[in-house]
């Protein structure tokens, strides 16, 4: 396996406008992905996502930098980089949500890139890739369910 990028496509029973809000706004992100999110969802906007209770020794967090914000078509951000760094292709992962109208819903094309570019040694690369793939397999269906719930009057 190459451990280069994670790609998924899912159909969501909500318009691209609703899905865009769900993937870009902190108050919606918290409902399906991290335990906490602070984010300015504009190009160059920064923030932080956290998993776990803030006072827990197991809590994990990552800075986030928005790369593209093109409602309702595309939202992308870099994450998994050091707190004192500026997000760049060689020190972070790039998550992209492309939203395509599909009937009365949205085809979400998800991609996470940058694993090999991090320069991790083979075992670390493999572990990070597999953990992220498993995570997205868990969280993307939650995104779809949450967006569909929002879209239901």
Coordinates of N, CA and C in Angstrom, one line a residue:
X1 N 0.8 -1.2 0.0 CA 0.0 0.0 0.0 C 0.9 1.2 0.0
X2 N 0.4 2.3 -0.7 CA 1.3 3.5 -0.8 C 1.1 4.5 0.3
X3 N 0.0 4.5 1.0 CA -0.2 5.5 2.1 C -0.1 6.9 1.7
X4 N -0.6 7.2 0.5 CA -0.4 8.5 -0.1 C -1.6 9.4 0.2
X5 N -2.8 9.0 -0.1 CA -4.0 9.8 0.2 C -5.2 8.9 0.5
X6 N -6.1 9.4 1.3 CA -7.3 8.8 1.6 C -8.4 9.4 0.8
X7 N -9.2 8.7 0.1 CA -10.3 9.2 -0.8 C -11.6 8.5 -0.5
X8 N -12.6 9.2 -0.3 CA -14.0 8.6 -0.1 C -15.0 9.5 -0.9
X9 N -16.1 8.8 -1.3 CA -17.2 9.5 -1.9 C -18.5 9.0 -1.2
X10 N -19.3 9.9 -0.8 CA -20.5 9.5 -0.1 C -21.6 10.5 -0.6
X11 N -22.8 9.9 -0.7 CA -24.0 10.7 -1.1 C -24.7 11.2 0.2
X12 N -25.0 12.4 0.2 CA -25.7 13.0 1.4 C -27.0 13.6 1.0
X13 N -28.0 13.3 1.8 CA -29.4 13.8 1.5 C -29.6 15.2 2.1
X14 N -28.8 16.1 1.5 CA -28.9 17.5 1.9 C -28.2 18.3 0.7
X15 N -28.6 19.5 0.6 CA -28.1 20.4 -0.5 C -26.6 20.7 -0.3
X16 N -25.9 21.0 -1.3 CA -24.5 21.5 -1.1 C -24.3 22.6 -0.1
X17 N -25.3 23.5 -0.1 CA -25.3 24.6 0.8 C -25.3 24.2 2.3
X18 N -26.1 23.2 2.6 CA -26.2 22.6 3.9 C -24.9 21.9 4.2
X19 N -24.5 21.1 3.3 CA -23.2 20.3 3.5 C -22.0 21.2 3.7
X20 N -22.0 22.2 3.0 CA -20.9 23.2 3.1 C -20.8 23.7 4.5
X21 N -22.0 24.1 5.1 CA -22.0 24.6 6.4 C -21.5 23.6 7.4
X22 N -21.9 22.3 7.2 CA -21.6 21.2 8.1 C -20.1 20.9 8.1
X23 N -19.4 21.1 7.0 CA -17.9 20.8 6.9 C -17.1 22.1 7.2
X24 N -17.7 23.2 7.3 CA -16.9 24.4 7.5 C -17.1 25.2 8.8
X25 N -18.2 25.1 9.4 CA -18.6 25.9 10.6 C -18.3 25.1 11.9
X26 N -17.6 25.7 12.8 CA -17.2 25.0 14.1 C -18.4 24.4 14.8
X27 N -19.5 25.2 14.9 CA -20.7 24.7 15.6 C -21.3 23.4 15.0
X28 N -21.1 23.2 13.7 CA -21.5 22.0 13.0 C -20.4 20.9 13.1
X29 N -19.2 21.3 12.9 CA -18.1 20.3 13.0 C -18.2 19.5 14.3
X30 N -18.4 20.2 15.4 CA -18.5 19.6 16.7 C -19.6 18.5 16.8
X31 N -20.6 18.6 15.9 CA -21.7 17.6 16.0 C -21.3 16.3 15.3
X32 N -20.3 16.2 14.5 CA -20.0 15.0 13.8 C -18.5 14.6 13.9
X33 N -17.6 15.5 14.2 CA -16.2 15.2 14.1 C -15.4 15.4 15.4
X34 N -14.8 16.6 15.7 CA -14.1 16.7 16.9 C -15.0 17.0 18.1
X35 N -14.4 16.9 19.3 CA -15.1 17.3 20.5 C -15.2 18.8 20.6
X36 N -14.2 19.5 20.1 CA -14.3 20.9 20.1 C -13.6 21.5 18.8
X37 N -14.1 22.6 18.4 CA -13.5 23.2 17.2 C -13.6 24.7 17.3
X38 N -12.5 25.4 17.0 CA -12.5 26.8 16.8 C -11.9 27.0 15.5
X39 N -12.5 27.8 14.6 CA -12.1 28.0 13.3 C -12.7 29.2 12.6
X40 N -11.9 29.9 11.9 CA -12.4 31.0 11.1 C -12.4 30.5 9.7
X41 N -13.6 30.1 9.1 CA -13.7 29.4 7.9 C -13.6 30.2 6.6
X42 N -12.5 31.0 6.6 CA -12.1 31.8 5.4 C -10.7 31.4 5.0
X43 N -10.3 31.6 3.7 CA -9.0 31.3 3.3 C -7.9 32.0 4.2
X44 N -7.0 31.2 4.7 CA -6.0 31.8 5.6 C -6.5 31.8 7.1
X45 N -7.8 31.5 7.3 CA -8.3 31.5 8.7 C -7.6 30.3 9.5
X46 N -7.5 30.6 10.7 CA -6.8 29.5 11.6 C -7.7 29.2 12.7
X47 N -7.4 28.1 13.4 CA -8.2 27.6 14.5 C -7.5 26.4 15.1
X48 N -8.3 25.6 15.8 CA -7.8 24.4 16.5 C -9.0 23.4 16.6
X49 N -8.7 22.2 16.4 CA -9.7 21.1 16.8 C -9.1 20.3 17.9
X50 N -10.0 19.7 18.7 CA -9.6 18.9 19.8 C -10.5 17.7 19.9
X51 N -9.8 16.6 20.3 CA -10.5 15.3 20.5 C -10.3 15.0 22.0
X52 N -11.4 14.7 22.7 CA -11.3 14.3 24.1 C -11.6 15.5 25.0
X53 N -11.8 15.3 26.3 CA -12.1 16.3 27.2 C -10.9 17.2 27.4
X54 N -11.0 18.5 27.5 CA -9.9 19.4 27.6 C -9.0 19.1 28.7
X55 N -9.5 18.6 29.9 CA -8.7 18.4 31.0 C -8.2 16.9 31.1
X56 N -8.5 16.1 30.1 CA -8.0 14.7 30.1 C -6.6 14.6 29.6
X57 N -5.8 13.8 30.2 CA -4.4 13.6 29.7 C -4.4 12.9 28.3
X58 N -5.5 12.3 27.9 CA -5.5 11.7 26.6 C -6.0 12.6 25.5
X59 N -6.4 13.8 25.9 CA -6.9 14.8 24.9 C -5.9 15.1 23.8
X60 N -6.3 15.2 22.6 CA -5.4 15.5 21.5 C -6.0 16.7 20.7
X61 N -5.1 17.5 20.2 CA -5.5 18.6 19.4 C -4.6 18.9 18.3
X62 N -5.1 19.7 17.3 CA -4.2 20.1 16.2 C -4.6 21.5 15.7
X63 N -3.6 22.3 15.4 CA -4.0 23.6 14.7 C -4.5 23.3 13.4
X64 N -5.3 24.2 12.9 CA -6.0 24.1 11.5 C -5.8 25.4 10.8
X65 N -5.5 25.3 9.5 CA -5.4 26.5 8.7 C -6.3 26.3 7.4
X66 N -7.3 27.1 7.2 CA -8.1 27.0 6.0 C -7.4 27.4 4.8
X67 N -7.4 26.5 3.8 CA -6.7 26.8 2.5 C -7.7 27.3 1.4
X68 N -8.9 26.7 1.3 CA -9.9 27.1 0.3 C -11.2 27.2 1.0
X69 N -12.0 28.2 0.7 CA -13.4 28.3 1.1 C -14.2 28.9 -0.1
X70 N -14.8 28.0 -0.8 CA -15.6 28.3 -2.0 C -17.0 27.8 -1.9
X71 N -17.8 28.4 -1.1 CA -19.2 27.9 -0.9 C -20.0 27.9 -2.1
X72 N -20.8 26.9 -2.4 CA -21.0 25.7 -1.7 C -20.2 24.5 -2.4
X73 N -19.1 24.8 -3.0 CA -18.4 23.8 -3.8 C -17.2 23.1 -3.1
X74 N -16.4 23.9 -2.4 CA -15.1 23.3 -1.9 C -14.7 24.0 -0.6
X75 N -14.3 23.1 0.3 CA -13.7 23.6 1.6 C -12.5 22.7 1.9
X76 N -11.3 23.4 2.1 CA -10.1 22.6 2.5 C -9.3 23.2 3.6
X77 N -8.6 22.4 4.3 CA -7.8 22.9 5.4 C -6.6 22.0 5.6
X78 N -5.6 22.6 6.2 CA -4.4 21.8 6.6 C -4.5 21.6 8.1
X79 N -4.0 20.4 8.6 CA -4.0 20.1 10.0 C -2.9 19.1 10.2
X80 N -2.7 18.7 11.5 CA -1.7 17.8 11.9 C -0.3 18.4 11.7
X81 N -0.1 19.6 12.2 CA 1.2 20.2 12.2 C 1.5 20.8 13.6
X82 N 2.8 21.1 13.8 CA 3.2 21.6 15.2 C 2.5 22.9 15.5
X83 N 2.2 23.2 16.7 CA 1.6 24.4 17.1 C 2.4 25.7 16.7
X84 N 3.7 25.6 16.7 CA 4.5 26.8 16.5 C 4.9 26.9 15.0
X85 N 4.3 26.0 14.1 CA 4.6 26.0 12.7 C 3.5 26.7 11.9
X86 N 3.9 27.1 10.7 CA 2.9 27.6 9.7 C 2.6 26.4 8.8
X87 N 1.4 26.1 8.6 CA 1.0 24.9 7.8 C 1.6 25.0 6.4
X88 N 2.2 23.9 5.9 CA 2.8 23.9 4.6 C 2.7 22.4 4.1
X89 N 2.9 22.2 2.8 CA 2.8 20.9 2.2 C 3.7 19.8 2.9
X90 N 4.9 20.2 3.4 CA 5.8 19.3 3.9 C 5.6 19.0 5.4
X91 N 4.7 19.7 6.1 CA 4.6 19.5 7.5 C 3.1 19.3 8.0
X92 N 2.2 19.1 7.1 CA 0.8 19.0 7.5 C 0.0 18.1 6.5
X93 N -1.2 17.8 6.9 CA -2.1 17.0 6.0 C -3.1 18.0 5.5
X94 N -3.5 17.7 4.2 CA -4.5 18.6 3.6 C -5.8 17.8 3.4
X95 N -6.9 18.3 4.0 CA -8.2 17.7 3.9 C -9.1 18.6 2.9
X96 N -9.7 17.9 1.9 CA -10.5 18.6 0.9 C -11.9 18.0 0.8
X97 N -12.9 18.8 0.9 CA -14.3 18.4 0.7 C -14.7 19.1 -0.6
X98 N -15.0 18.3 -1.6 CA -15.6 18.8 -2.8 C -17.1 18.4 -2.8
X99 N -18.0 19.3 -3.1 CA -19.4 19.1 -3.0 C -20.0 19.3 -4.4
X100 N -20.7 18.2 -4.9 CA -21.3 18.2 -6.2 C -22.8 18.0 -6.1
X101 N -23.6 18.9 -6.6 CA -25.0 18.6 -6.6 C -25.3 17.2 -7.2
X102 N -26.2 16.5 -6.6 CA -26.6 15.1 -7.1 C -28.0 14.9 -6.8
X103 N -28.9 15.1 -7.8 CA -30.4 14.9 -7.5 C -30.8 16.0 -6.5
X104 N -31.4 15.6 -5.4 CA -31.8 16.5 -4.4 C -30.8 16.6 -3.3
X105 N -29.7 15.9 -3.5 CA -28.7 15.9 -2.4 C -27.3 16.3 -2.9
X106 N -26.3 15.8 -2.3 CA -24.9 16.2 -2.6 C -24.0 15.0 -2.7
X107 N -23.1 14.9 -3.7 CA -22.1 13.9 -3.7 C -20.9 14.6 -3.0
X108 N -20.4 14.1 -1.9 CA -19.3 14.6 -1.2 C -18.0 13.8 -1.6
X109 N -17.1 14.5 -2.2 CA -15.8 13.8 -2.5 C -14.8 14.3 -1.5
X110 N -14.3 13.4 -0.7 CA -13.4 13.7 0.4 C -12.0 13.2 0.0
X111 N -11.0 14.0 0.4 CA -9.6 13.5 0.2 C -8.7 14.1 1.3
X112 N -7.8 13.3 1.8 CA -6.8 13.7 2.7 C -5.5 13.3 2.2
X113 N -4.6 14.3 1.9 CA -3.3 14.1 1.3 C -2.2 14.6 2.3
X114 N -1.0 14.2 1.9 CA 0.2 14.7 2.6 C 0.9 13.7 3.5
X115 N 0.5 12.5 3.6 CA 1.1 11.5 4.5 C 2.6 11.3 4.1
X116 N 2.8 11.0 2.9 CA 4.2 10.8 2.4 C 5.1 12.0 2.5
X117 N 4.5 13.2 2.3 CA 5.2 14.4 2.3 C 5.7 14.8 3.7
X118 N 5.1 14.2 4.7 CA 5.6 14.5 6.1 C 7.0 14.0 6.4
X119 N 7.4 13.1 5.6 CA 8.8 12.5 5.8 C 8.9 11.6 7.0
X120 N 7.7 11.1 7.4 CA 7.7 10.1 8.5 C 8.4 8.8 8.1
X121 N 9.0 8.1 9.1 CA 9.6 6.8 8.8 C 8.4 5.9 8.5
X122 N 8.7 4.7 7.9 CA 7.7 3.8 7.3 C 6.6 3.4 8.4
X123 N 7.0 3.0 9.5 CA 6.1 2.5 10.5 C 5.2 3.7 11.0
X124 N 5.7 4.8 11.2 CA 4.9 6.0 11.6 C 3.9 6.4 10.5
X125 N 4.4 6.4 9.3 CA 3.6 6.7 8.1 C 2.4 5.7 8.0
X126 N 2.7 4.5 8.1 CA 1.6 3.4 8.0 C 0.6 3.6 9.2
X127 N 1.1 3.8 10.4 CA 0.2 3.9 11.5 C -0.7 5.2 11.4
X128 N -0.1 6.3 11.0 CA -0.9 7.5 10.8 C -1.9 7.4 9.7
X129 N -1.5 6.8 8.6 CA -2.5 6.6 7.5 C -3.6 5.7 7.9
X130 N -3.3 4.6 8.5 CA -4.4 3.6 8.9 C -5.3 4.2 10.0
X131 N -4.7 5.0 10.9 CA -5.6 5.6 11.9 C -6.5 6.7 11.3
X132 N -6.0 7.4 10.4 CA -6.8 8.4 9.7 C -7.9 7.8 8.8
X133 N -7.5 6.7 8.1 CA -8.5 6.0 7.2 C -9.6 5.5 8.1
X134 N -9.3 4.8 9.2 CA -10.3 4.3 10.1 C -11.1 5.4 10.7
X135 N -10.5 6.5 11.1 CA -11.2 7.7 11.6 C -12.3 8.2 10.6
X136 N -11.8 8.4 9.4 CA -12.7 9.0 8.4 C -13.8 8.0 8.1
X137 N -13.5 6.7 8.1 CA -14.6 5.7 7.9 C -15.7 5.8 9.0
X138 N -15.3 6.3 10.2 CA -16.2 6.5 11.3 C -17.0 7.8 11.1
X139 N -16.2 8.9 10.9 CA -16.8 10.2 10.9 C -17.5 10.6 9.7
X140 N -17.2 10.2 8.5 CA -17.9 10.7 7.3 C -19.4 10.2 7.3
X141 N -19.7 9.0 7.7 CA -21.1 8.6 7.8 C -21.8 9.5 8.9
X142 N -21.2 9.9 9.9 CA -21.8 10.8 10.9 C -22.0 12.1 10.3
X143 N -21.1 12.6 9.4 CA -21.3 13.9 8.7 C -22.6 13.8 7.9
X144 N -22.7 12.7 7.1 CA -23.9 12.5 6.2 C -25.2 12.5 7.0
X145 N -25.2 11.8 8.1 CA -26.4 11.6 8.9 C -26.8 13.0 9.5
X146 N -25.8 13.7 10.0 CA -26.0 15.0 10.6 C -26.5 16.0 9.6
X147 N -25.9 16.1 8.4 CA -26.4 17.0 7.4 C -27.8 16.7 6.9
X148 N -28.1 15.4 6.8 CA -29.4 15.0 6.4 C -30.4 15.4 7.4
X149 N -30.1 15.3 8.7 CA -31.0 15.7 9.8 C -31.2 17.2 9.7
X150 N -30.2 18.0 9.5 CA -30.4 19.4 9.4 C -31.3 19.8 8.2
X151 N -31.2 19.0 7.1 CA -31.9 19.3 5.9 C -33.4 18.9 6.0
X152 N -33.7 18.1 6.9 CA -35.1 17.6 7.1 C -35.9 18.7 7.9
X153 N -37.0 19.2 7.2 CA -37.8 20.2 7.9 C -38.5 19.8 9.2

